[in-house]
CSV table of C-alpha atoms and ligand atoms in Angstrom, one decimal:
chain,number,residue,atom,x,y,z
A,27,MET,CA,17.1,13.7,-27.0
A,28,ASN,CA,15.8,10.8,-24.9
A,29,VAL,CA,14.3,10.9,-21.4
A,30,LEU,CA,14.6,8.2,-18.7
A,31,VAL,CA,11.6,8.5,-16.3
A,32,VAL,CA,12.2,6.9,-12.9
A,33,GLY,CA,8.9,5.6,-11.5
A,34,ALA,CA,5.6,4.7,-13.0
A,35,GLY,CA,3.3,6.6,-10.5
A,36,ILE,CA,0.8,9.2,-11.6
A,37,GLY,CA,3.6,11.7,-12.2
A,38,GLY,CA,5.9,9.4,-14.2
A,39,LEU,CA,3.1,8.0,-16.4
A,40,THR,CA,1.6,11.5,-17.1
A,41,LEU,CA,5.1,12.7,-18.1
A,42,ALA,CA,5.5,9.7,-20.5
A,43,LEU,CA,2.2,10.6,-22.2
A,44,GLU,CA,3.2,14.3,-22.4
A,45,LEU,CA,6.6,13.5,-23.9
A,46,HIS,CA,5.1,11.1,-26.4
A,47,HIS,CA,2.6,13.7,-27.4
A,48,ALA,CA,5.5,16.1,-28.1
A,49,GLY,CA,7.5,13.4,-30.1
A,50,ILE,CA,10.2,13.2,-27.4
A,51,ALA,CA,11.6,9.7,-26.9
A,52,CYS,CA,11.3,8.3,-23.4
A,53,ARG,CA,11.0,5.1,-21.4
A,54,ILE,CA,10.1,4.4,-17.7
A,55,VAL,CA,11.9,2.2,-15.2
A,56,GLU,CA,9.7,1.1,-12.3
A,57,ALA,CA,11.1,-0.6,-9.2
A,58,VAL,CA,8.2,-2.9,-8.4
A,59,PRO,CA,7.8,-6.1,-10.5
A,60,ARG,CA,4.0,-5.7,-10.6
A,61,LEU,CA,1.8,-2.6,-10.3
A,62,GLU,CA,-0.8,-3.7,-7.8
A,63,PRO,CA,-3.8,-1.5,-6.9
A,64,ILE,CA,-2.3,-0.5,-3.5
A,65,GLY,CA,-3.6,2.5,-1.7
A,66,ALA,CA,-7.0,4.1,-1.4
A,67,GLY,CA,-8.6,7.2,-2.9
A,68,ILE,CA,-7.1,10.2,-4.6
A,69,ASN,CA,-8.7,13.2,-6.2
A,70,LEU,CA,-8.0,14.8,-9.6
A,71,LEU,CA,-9.2,18.4,-9.6
A,72,PRO,CA,-10.0,20.5,-12.7
A,73,HIS,CA,-6.4,21.9,-13.1
A,74,ALA,CA,-5.0,18.4,-13.4
A,75,MET,CA,-8.0,17.2,-15.5
A,76,ARG,CA,-7.3,20.0,-18.0
A,77,VAL,CA,-3.8,18.4,-18.6
A,78,LEU,CA,-5.2,14.9,-18.7
A,79,ASP,CA,-8.0,15.9,-21.0
A,80,ARG,CA,-5.5,17.3,-23.6
A,81,LEU,CA,-3.7,13.9,-23.3
A,82,ASP,CA,-7.0,12.2,-24.2
A,83,VAL,CA,-7.2,10.2,-20.9
A,84,ALA,CA,-9.9,12.2,-19.1
A,85,ASP,CA,-12.7,9.9,-20.3
A,86,PRO,CA,-11.0,6.6,-19.4
A,87,LEU,CA,-10.2,8.0,-16.0
A,88,ALA,CA,-13.8,9.2,-15.6
A,89,ALA,CA,-15.0,5.8,-16.5
A,90,VAL,CA,-13.2,4.1,-13.6
A,91,GLY,CA,-13.9,6.9,-11.0
A,92,VAL,CA,-16.7,9.0,-9.6
A,93,GLU,CA,-17.4,12.6,-10.8
A,94,THR,CA,-17.6,14.5,-7.6
A,95,ARG,CA,-20.5,16.9,-7.2
A,96,GLU,CA,-19.9,18.7,-4.0
A,97,SER,CA,-17.5,19.3,-1.1
A,98,ILE,CA,-19.4,19.2,2.2
A,99,PHE,CA,-18.3,19.9,5.8
A,100,PHE,CA,-19.8,18.8,9.1
A,101,ASN,CA,-18.7,19.0,12.7
A,102,ARG,CA,-18.1,15.7,14.6
A,103,PHE,CA,-21.7,15.7,15.8
A,104,GLY,CA,-22.9,15.4,12.2
A,105,GLN,CA,-24.2,19.0,12.0
A,106,PHE,CA,-23.9,20.6,8.6
A,107,VAL,CA,-21.3,23.4,8.3
A,108,TYR,CA,-20.7,24.3,4.7
A,109,ARG,CA,-21.1,23.0,1.2
A,110,GLU,CA,-19.9,24.0,-2.3
A,111,PRO,CA,-20.3,22.4,-5.7
A,112,VAL,CA,-17.1,21.3,-7.4
A,113,GLY,CA,-15.8,20.5,-10.9
A,114,ARG,CA,-18.4,20.9,-13.7
A,115,HIS,CA,-21.1,21.4,-11.0
A,116,ALA,CA,-19.3,24.6,-10.0
A,117,GLY,CA,-19.0,25.9,-13.6
A,118,TYR,CA,-15.5,24.5,-14.4
A,119,GLY,CA,-15.2,23.2,-18.0
A,120,LEU,CA,-13.8,20.0,-16.5
A,121,PRO,CA,-14.8,17.5,-13.8
A,122,GLN,CA,-13.3,16.7,-10.4
A,123,LEU,CA,-12.7,13.0,-10.2
A,124,SER,CA,-12.4,10.8,-7.1
A,125,LEU,CA,-10.7,7.5,-7.9
A,126,HIS,CA,-8.9,4.6,-6.4
A,127,ARG,CA,-5.2,5.4,-6.9
A,128,GLY,CA,-4.7,1.9,-8.4
A,129,ASP,CA,-7.5,2.6,-11.0
A,130,ALA,CA,-5.9,5.9,-12.0
A,131,GLN,CA,-2.4,4.4,-12.2
A,132,LEU,CA,-3.6,1.4,-14.3
A,133,THR,CA,-5.6,3.6,-16.6
A,134,LEU,CA,-2.6,5.8,-17.3
A,135,LEU,CA,-0.4,2.7,-17.7
A,136,ALA,CA,-2.7,1.2,-20.3
A,137,ALA,CA,-2.6,4.5,-22.3
A,138,VAL,CA,1.2,4.6,-22.1
A,139,ARG,CA,1.6,1.0,-23.3
A,140,GLU,CA,-0.9,1.5,-26.1
A,141,ARG,CA,0.8,4.7,-27.4
A,142,LEU,CA,4.5,4.1,-26.6
A,143,GLY,CA,4.6,0.3,-26.9
A,144,GLU,CA,4.4,-2.6,-24.4
A,145,ASP,CA,8.1,-2.2,-23.6
A,146,ALA,CA,7.9,1.5,-22.7
A,147,VAL,CA,7.5,0.6,-19.0
A,148,GLU,CA,10.1,-1.7,-17.6
A,149,LEU,CA,8.9,-3.2,-14.3
A,150,GLY,CA,11.1,-4.7,-11.6
A,151,ARG,CA,13.9,-2.2,-12.4
A,152,ARG,CA,15.1,0.1,-9.6
A,153,VAL,CA,17.4,3.1,-10.2
A,154,VAL,CA,20.1,3.0,-7.5
A,155,ASP,CA,22.6,5.6,-8.7
A,156,LEU,CA,22.9,8.4,-11.2
A,157,ALA,CA,26.1,9.8,-12.6
A,158,ASP,CA,26.5,12.9,-14.8
A,159,ALA,CA,28.6,12.4,-17.9
A,160,GLY,CA,28.6,16.0,-19.3
A,161,ASP,CA,26.0,15.8,-22.0
A,162,ARG,CA,24.4,12.6,-20.8
A,163,VAL,CA,23.4,10.9,-17.5
A,164,ARG,CA,24.3,7.3,-16.6
A,165,ALA,CA,21.8,5.5,-14.5
A,166,THR,CA,22.6,2.3,-12.6
A,167,VAL,CA,19.5,0.1,-12.6
A,168,GLU,CA,19.1,-3.0,-10.5
A,169,ASP,CA,16.9,-5.9,-11.5
A,170,ALA,CA,14.4,-6.8,-8.8
A,171,ALA,CA,14.5,-10.6,-9.6
A,172,THR,CA,18.2,-11.2,-10.0
A,173,GLY,CA,19.9,-8.2,-8.3
A,174,ALA,CA,22.0,-7.8,-11.5
A,175,ARG,CA,23.0,-4.2,-12.3
A,176,ALA,CA,23.0,-2.5,-15.7
A,177,THR,CA,23.9,1.0,-16.9
A,178,GLU,CA,21.5,3.0,-18.9
A,179,THR,CA,22.2,6.4,-20.5
A,180,ALA,CA,19.8,9.2,-21.3
A,181,THR,CA,20.0,12.9,-22.2
A,182,VAL,CA,17.8,13.7,-19.3
A,183,VAL,CA,16.6,11.7,-16.2
A,184,VAL,CA,13.5,12.7,-14.4
A,185,ALA,CA,13.0,11.3,-10.9
A,186,CYS,CA,9.3,10.6,-10.4
A,187,ASP,CA,10.2,8.1,-7.6
A,188,GLY,CA,7.8,9.3,-4.9
A,189,VAL,CA,8.1,10.2,-1.3
A,190,ASN,CA,11.0,7.9,-0.5
A,191,SER,CA,12.9,9.1,-3.6
A,192,ALA,CA,16.3,7.5,-3.9
A,193,VAL,CA,17.4,10.2,-6.4
A,194,ARG,CA,16.5,13.0,-4.0
A,195,ALA,CA,18.4,11.2,-1.3
A,196,GLN,CA,21.5,11.0,-3.6
A,197,PHE,CA,21.4,14.8,-4.1
A,198,TYR,CA,20.4,15.6,-0.5
A,199,PRO,CA,22.1,12.9,1.6
A,200,ASP,CA,21.8,14.8,4.9
A,201,GLU,CA,18.1,15.8,4.6
A,202,GLY,CA,17.0,13.8,7.6
A,203,GLU,CA,13.6,12.5,8.6
A,204,PRO,CA,10.4,13.9,7.1
A,205,ARG,CA,8.6,16.5,9.2
A,206,TYR,CA,5.7,14.9,11.2
A,207,SER,CA,2.6,17.1,11.5
A,208,GLY,CA,1.5,15.3,14.7
A,209,VAL,CA,-1.4,13.6,12.8
A,210,THR,CA,-1.7,10.0,11.7
A,211,MET,CA,-4.1,8.8,9.1
A,212,TRP,CA,-5.8,5.4,8.9
A,213,ARG,CA,-7.4,4.7,5.6
A,214,GLY,CA,-9.6,2.1,4.0
A,215,VAL,CA,-12.2,1.4,1.3
A,216,THR,CA,-15.6,-0.2,2.0
A,217,PRO,CA,-18.5,-1.2,-0.3
A,218,TRP,CA,-21.4,1.1,0.8
A,219,ARG,CA,-24.7,2.3,-0.5
A,220,PRO,CA,-24.6,5.8,-2.0
A,221,PHE,CA,-24.9,8.5,0.7
A,222,LEU,CA,-25.8,12.2,0.4
A,223,THR,CA,-25.7,13.0,-3.4
A,224,GLY,CA,-23.9,9.8,-4.2
A,225,ALA,CA,-20.9,11.9,-5.2
A,226,SER,CA,-20.2,14.0,-2.1
A,227,MET,CA,-16.8,14.5,-0.6
A,228,VAL,CA,-17.3,14.8,3.1
A,229,ARG,CA,-14.9,16.4,5.6
A,230,ALA,CA,-16.1,16.1,9.2
A,231,GLY,CA,-14.7,16.9,12.7
A,232,TRP,CA,-11.3,18.3,13.5
A,233,LEU,CA,-7.9,16.8,14.1
A,234,ALA,CA,-7.7,17.4,17.9
A,235,SER,CA,-10.8,15.3,18.6
A,236,GLY,CA,-10.8,13.2,15.3
A,237,LYS,CA,-11.5,14.1,11.7
A,238,MET,CA,-12.8,12.0,8.8
A,239,VAL,CA,-12.6,12.5,5.0
A,240,ILE,CA,-15.1,10.2,3.2
A,241,TYR,CA,-16.0,10.0,-0.5
A,242,PRO,CA,-17.0,7.3,-3.1
A,243,ILE,CA,-14.4,6.3,-5.6
A,244,ARG,CA,-16.1,3.5,-7.7
A,245,HIS,CA,-19.7,3.0,-8.8
A,246,GLY,CA,-21.6,-0.3,-8.9
A,247,VAL,CA,-19.2,-2.6,-7.1
A,248,ASN,CA,-21.8,-5.3,-6.5
A,249,GLY,CA,-25.3,-6.2,-7.6
A,250,ALA,CA,-26.8,-4.1,-4.8
A,251,GLY,CA,-25.7,-0.8,-6.4
A,252,ASP,CA,-23.1,-0.1,-3.7
A,253,GLN,CA,-20.2,2.2,-4.4
A,254,LEU,CA,-16.6,1.7,-3.1
A,255,VAL,CA,-16.3,4.4,-0.5
A,256,ASN,CA,-12.9,5.7,0.6
A,257,TRP,CA,-12.5,6.9,4.2
A,258,VAL,CA,-9.6,8.5,6.0
A,259,ALA,CA,-9.5,8.8,9.8
A,260,GLU,CA,-7.1,11.6,10.9
A,261,VAL,CA,-6.2,11.7,14.6
A,262,GLU,CA,-3.5,13.5,16.5
A,263,ARG,CA,-0.8,11.1,17.8
A,264,PRO,CA,2.5,12.0,19.3
A,265,ARG,CA,4.5,9.4,17.4
A,266,SER,CA,5.0,9.0,13.7
A,267,ALA,CA,4.9,5.6,11.9
A,268,ARG,CA,7.2,4.8,9.0
A,269,ARG,CA,6.3,6.6,5.7
A,270,ASP,CA,5.1,3.5,3.8
A,271,TRP,CA,2.0,3.7,1.6
A,272,ASP,CA,1.4,-0.1,2.1
A,273,ARG,CA,1.7,-0.3,5.9
A,274,THR,CA,-1.1,-2.1,7.6
A,275,GLY,CA,-2.9,-0.3,10.4
A,276,ARG,CA,-4.9,-1.6,13.4
A,277,LEU,CA,-8.6,-0.8,14.0
A,278,GLU,CA,-8.0,-0.7,17.8
A,279,ASP,CA,-5.5,2.2,17.4
A,280,PHE,CA,-8.2,4.7,16.4
A,281,ILE,CA,-11.8,3.3,16.3
A,282,ASP,CA,-12.6,4.6,19.8
A,283,VAL,CA,-12.3,8.2,18.5
A,284,PHE,CA,-15.2,7.6,16.0
A,285,ASP,CA,-17.4,5.1,17.9
A,286,GLY,CA,-20.1,7.7,18.5
A,287,TRP,CA,-20.3,9.0,14.9
A,288,HIS,CA,-23.7,7.6,13.9
A,289,PHE,CA,-25.3,10.2,11.6
A,290,ASP,CA,-28.6,9.9,9.8
A,291,TRP,CA,-26.8,10.0,6.5
A,292,LEU,CA,-23.9,7.7,7.4
A,293,ASP,CA,-22.9,5.3,10.1
A,294,VAL,CA,-19.2,6.0,10.3
A,295,PRO,CA,-18.0,3.2,12.7
A,296,ARG,CA,-19.8,0.6,10.6
A,297,LEU,CA,-18.2,2.1,7.4
A,298,ILE,CA,-14.8,1.8,9.0
A,299,ARG,CA,-15.4,-1.7,10.3
A,300,GLY,CA,-16.5,-2.8,6.8
A,301,ALA,CA,-13.0,-2.4,5.2
A,302,ASP,CA,-11.1,-5.5,4.4
A,303,ARG,CA,-7.8,-3.9,5.2
A,304,ILE,CA,-6.7,-0.7,7.0
A,305,LEU,CA,-3.7,1.3,6.0
A,306,GLU,CA,-1.7,3.6,8.3
A,307,TYR,CA,0.2,6.6,7.1
A,308,PRO,CA,1.7,9.5,9.0
A,309,MET,CA,0.9,13.1,7.8
A,310,VAL,CA,4.4,14.1,7.0
A,311,ASP,CA,6.1,16.5,4.5
A,312,GLN,CA,9.5,17.9,3.8
A,313,ASP,CA,10.7,21.5,3.6
A,314,PRO,CA,10.8,22.8,0.0
A,315,LEU,CA,14.2,22.2,-1.6
A,316,PRO,CA,16.5,25.0,-2.8
A,317,ARG,CA,16.8,23.2,-6.2
A,318,TRP,CA,15.5,20.2,-8.1
A,319,THR,CA,17.9,20.2,-11.0
A,320,PHE,CA,21.4,18.8,-11.1
A,321,GLY,CA,22.9,18.8,-14.6
A,322,GLY,CA,20.7,16.5,-16.7
A,323,VAL,CA,18.6,15.2,-13.7
A,324,THR,CA,15.5,16.8,-12.2
A,325,LEU,CA,12.8,15.8,-9.7
A,326,LEU,CA,9.1,15.7,-10.2
A,327,GLY,CA,5.9,15.0,-8.1
A,328,ASP,CA,6.3,13.7,-4.6
A,329,ALA,CA,10.0,13.2,-5.0
A,330,ALA,CA,10.3,17.0,-5.5
A,331,HIS,CA,7.6,18.3,-3.1
A,332,PRO,CA,6.1,15.8,-0.7
A,333,MET,CA,3.2,17.5,1.0
A,334,VAL,CA,0.7,16.7,3.8
A,335,PRO,CA,-2.4,15.3,2.0
A,336,ARG,CA,-4.8,18.0,3.2
A,337,GLY,CA,-5.8,19.7,0.0
A,338,SER,CA,-6.4,16.9,-2.5
A,339,ASN,CA,-3.4,18.1,-4.5
A,340,GLY,CA,-0.6,15.5,-4.3
A,341,ALA,CA,-1.5,13.8,-7.6
A,342,GLY,CA,-2.7,17.0,-9.3
A,343,GLN,CA,0.6,18.9,-8.6
A,344,ALA,CA,2.5,15.9,-10.1
A,345,VAL,CA,0.4,16.2,-13.2
A,346,LEU,CA,1.0,19.9,-13.5
A,347,ASP,CA,4.8,19.3,-13.1
A,348,ALA,CA,4.7,16.8,-16.0
A,349,HIS,CA,2.9,19.3,-18.3
A,350,ALA,CA,5.3,22.1,-17.4
A,351,LEU,CA,8.4,19.9,-17.9
A,352,ARG,CA,7.2,18.8,-21.3
A,353,VAL,CA,6.5,22.4,-22.5
A,354,ALA,CA,10.0,23.4,-21.3
A,355,LEU,CA,11.7,20.6,-23.1
A,356,GLN,CA,9.8,21.3,-26.2
A,357,GLU,CA,10.4,25.0,-26.2
A,358,THR,CA,14.0,25.2,-25.0
A,359,ALA,CA,16.8,24.2,-27.4
A,360,GLU,CA,19.1,22.9,-24.7
A,361,PRO,CA,17.6,20.1,-22.6
A,362,ARG,CA,19.6,21.1,-19.4
A,363,ARG,CA,18.3,24.7,-19.7
A,364,ALA,CA,14.8,23.3,-20.1
A,365,LEU,CA,15.1,21.5,-16.8
A,366,LEU,CA,16.1,24.8,-15.1
A,367,ARG,CA,13.2,26.6,-16.8
A,368,TYR,CA,10.8,23.9,-15.5
A,369,GLU,CA,12.2,24.2,-12.0
A,370,GLU,CA,11.9,28.0,-12.1
A,371,GLU,CA,8.2,27.7,-12.8
A,372,ARG,CA,7.2,24.7,-10.6
A,373,LEU,CA,9.5,24.9,-7.5
A,374,PRO,CA,8.0,28.1,-6.1
A,375,ALA,CA,4.5,27.2,-7.1
A,376,THR,CA,4.6,23.8,-5.3
A,377,ALA,CA,6.5,25.3,-2.3
A,378,SER,CA,3.5,27.5,-1.7
A,379,VAL,CA,1.2,24.5,-1.8
A,380,VAL,CA,3.5,22.6,0.7
A,381,ARG,CA,3.5,25.5,3.1
A,382,THR,CA,-0.2,26.3,2.7
A,383,ASN,CA,-1.1,22.6,3.4
A,384,ARG,CA,0.6,23.0,6.7
A,385,VAL,CA,-1.3,26.1,7.9
A,386,ARG,CA,-4.4,26.9,5.8
A,387,PRO,CA,-5.8,24.1,3.7
A,388,PRO,CA,-9.5,23.9,2.9
A,389,ASP,CA,-10.3,22.1,6.2
A,390,THR,CA,-9.3,25.2,8.1
A,391,ILE,CA,-13.1,25.8,7.9
A,392,LEU,CA,-13.4,22.9,10.4
A,393,LYS,CA,-10.6,24.2,12.6
A,394,GLU,CA,-12.5,27.5,12.9
A,395,VAL,CA,-15.7,25.8,13.8
A,396,TYR,CA,-13.9,23.5,16.3
A,397,GLU,CA,-12.2,26.5,18.1
A,398,ARG,CA,-15.2,28.9,18.0
A,399,THR,CA,-17.6,26.3,19.4
A,400,GLY,CA,-15.2,24.8,21.9
A,401,ASP,CA,-15.8,21.4,20.2
A,402,ARG,CA,-19.5,21.5,21.2
A,403,PRO,CA,-22.7,21.3,19.1
A,404,PHE,CA,-24.0,24.6,17.8
A,405,THR,CA,-27.5,25.9,17.5
A,406,ARG,CA,-27.0,27.9,14.3
A,407,ILE,CA,-23.9,27.8,12.1
A,408,GLU,CA,-24.5,31.4,11.1
A,409,ASP,CA,-23.7,32.4,14.7
A,410,VAL,CA,-20.4,30.6,14.5
A,411,ILE,CA,-19.0,31.5,11.1
A,412,SER,CA,-20.4,33.2,8.0
A,413,THR,CA,-20.8,31.4,4.7
A,414,GLU,CA,-18.7,34.2,3.2
A,415,GLU,CA,-15.8,33.5,5.6
A,416,MET,CA,-15.8,29.8,4.8
A,417,ALA,CA,-16.0,30.5,1.0
A,418,ALA,CA,-13.0,32.9,1.4
A,419,ILE,CA,-10.9,30.1,3.0
A,420,SER,CA,-11.8,27.7,0.2
A,421,GLU,CA,-11.2,30.3,-2.6
A,422,GLY,CA,-7.9,31.3,-1.1
A,423,TYR,CA,-6.6,27.7,-1.3
A,424,LYS,CA,-7.8,27.3,-4.9
A,425,LYS,CA,-5.7,30.3,-5.9
A,426,ILE,CA,-2.6,29.0,-4.2
A,427,ALA,CA,-3.0,25.5,-5.6
A,428,ALA,CA,-3.8,26.9,-9.1
A,429,TYR,CA,-7.4,25.5,-9.5
A,430,ASP,CA,-9.2,28.8,-9.2
A,431,LYS,CA,-12.1,28.6,-11.6
A,432,ASP,CA,-11.2,31.7,-13.7
A,433,LEU,CA,-7.6,30.5,-14.1
A,434,VAL,CA,-8.6,26.9,-15.1
A,435,ASN,CA,-11.4,28.0,-17.5
A,436,ARG,CA,-9.2,30.7,-19.1
A,437,ALA,CA,-6.5,28.2,-19.9
A,438,GLU,CA,-8.9,25.9,-21.9
B,28,FAD,C1,1.7,2.2,-3.5
B,28,FAD,C2,1.3,3.7,-3.3
B,28,FAD,C3,0.0,3.9,-2.8
B,28,FAD,C4,-0.4,5.2,-2.6
B,28,FAD,N1,-1.7,5.4,-2.1
B,28,FAD,C5,-2.1,6.7,-1.9
B,28,FAD,C6,-3.4,7.0,-1.4
B,28,FAD,O1,-4.1,6.0,-1.0
B,28,FAD,N2,-3.9,8.3,-1.3
B,28,FAD,C7,-3.1,9.3,-1.7
B,28,FAD,O2,-3.5,10.5,-1.6
B,28,FAD,N3,-1.8,9.1,-2.2
B,28,FAD,C8,-1.3,7.8,-2.3
B,28,FAD,N4,-0.1,7.6,-2.9
B,28,FAD,C9,0.7,8.8,-3.3
B,28,FAD,C10,0.2,9.4,-4.6
B,28,FAD,O3,0.1,8.5,-5.6
B,28,FAD,C11,1.1,10.6,-4.9
B,28,FAD,O4,1.0,11.6,-3.9
B,28,FAD,C12,0.8,11.3,-6.2
B,28,FAD,O5,0.0,10.6,-7.1
B,28,FAD,C13,2.1,11.8,-6.9
B,28,FAD,O6,2.7,10.7,-7.4
B,28,FAD,P1,4.1,10.5,-7.9
B,28,FAD,O7,4.1,10.0,-9.3
B,28,FAD,O8,5.0,11.7,-7.6
B,28,FAD,O9,4.7,9.4,-6.9
B,28,FAD,P2,4.1,7.9,-6.6
B,28,FAD,O10,2.7,7.8,-6.9
B,28,FAD,O11,4.5,7.6,-5.2
B,28,FAD,O12,5.0,7.0,-7.6
B,28,FAD,C14,6.3,6.7,-7.4
B,28,FAD,C15,6.7,5.5,-8.2
B,28,FAD,O13,8.1,5.4,-8.3
B,28,FAD,C16,8.5,4.0,-8.0
B,28,FAD,N5,9.9,4.0,-7.5
B,28,FAD,C17,10.3,4.4,-6.3
B,28,FAD,N6,11.6,4.3,-6.2
B,28,FAD,C18,12.1,3.9,-7.4
B,28,FAD,C19,13.4,3.7,-7.9
B,28,FAD,N7,14.5,3.9,-7.2
B,28,FAD,N8,13.5,3.3,-9.2
B,28,FAD,C20,12.4,3.1,-10.0
B,28,FAD,N9,11.1,3.3,-9.5
B,28,FAD,C21,11.0,3.7,-8.3
B,28,FAD,C22,7.4,3.6,-7.0
B,28,FAD,O14,7.4,2.1,-7.0
B,28,FAD,C23,6.2,4.2,-7.6
B,28,FAD,O15,5.5,3.4,-8.5
B,28,FAD,C24,0.4,6.3,-3.0
B,28,FAD,C25,1.6,6.1,-3.6
B,28,FAD,C26,2.1,4.8,-3.8
B,28,FAD,C27,3.5,4.5,-4.4
């Protein structure tokens, strides 16, 4: 058996490490000629870290990121709402990491090249078509530099080609536009002195009048001891931009919303203005699919279940997919049956996360505060919402996304 992995994102690279660990031959074709550190911050929660730890990449990932201590919520006036420890600080056996997506990708890429060989990841090669040939799959692969096309065959092809998946489009040509949630995100990274615990993940405000997500993703970026801080400004906007992770955004399209956000622990407008580049991305997702597997081809990660990024689970669910697919391939004699077994486990699980991210992700805490206070400052948070109610919102999401502490620690 050999596996062709389409796409060297977090999902594709983790899958390659999993397959190698199980002695299953594989290689990756990646469309872009160079993997650049594009994007901003991502989070790897303990459920994904358990998989990555078993693959012996948890330490190298921790070395390039920040081990998050707490998740903390404020209203848009900077008033404290709720906090809870995360990762090892909450009693998990594994950390929660906040990282630059590029650092995570390049760390996994180095591990893949070291273990599978320098040639295991073929850059500048885009899959443009797949054809089933009974017991094998034929992939048409286009060279980015020359445009020349070649045919590759593999027992199994796994499409880890992200939100704009060409493979998904081949199986679902009439799927139509992604579903826009009505919210646009502007993101950036800024060198900044450590704030709060120096490892706090902040969510503040609410979408209707502006919400921010802010957390450090790299330590010691200059001689002054600054961290690289990731920030995401989320604002309701009627129109959706193109779904492109590398699209440049404009400060003047959103800065007015946050101009008054000067807190004693952080000056938000200054943080925003300190970024070299601003990226714009619409909060979109797609309805869960009826199936991912077509003969010897299946989907994984964002190609299978694009979700609105409101629960820090995009990368993590791709990692869980990769693990489940490897186990299915290892334990099922017939590869095509293994793909179906993987789909049976992961399609319903990820569909729940996609749906919950729409209606009840962890930041529902802030929605409740926004609605109950009429978006005004409060005197005592206890009079607005109880700590127990906020904890229940957070715990409910953990169960759906499979990072409930008992579940993760039991599986170690
Ligand atoms: C450039 C970029 C920047 C991102 N920035 C952020 C961010 O700042 N914050 C965040 O939360 N998430 C970001 N994401 C998304 C995040 O990485 C994913 O949600 C998550 O990690 C799951 O990853 P994935 O492996 O399923 O898909 P992705 O990480 O999207 O990886 C897909 C890979 O497939 C490659 N590919 C696409 N089409 C083809 C093809 N036809 N043939 C071969 N290869 C192909 C792509 O070039 C890419 O490398 C970004 C994704 C990309 C591609």
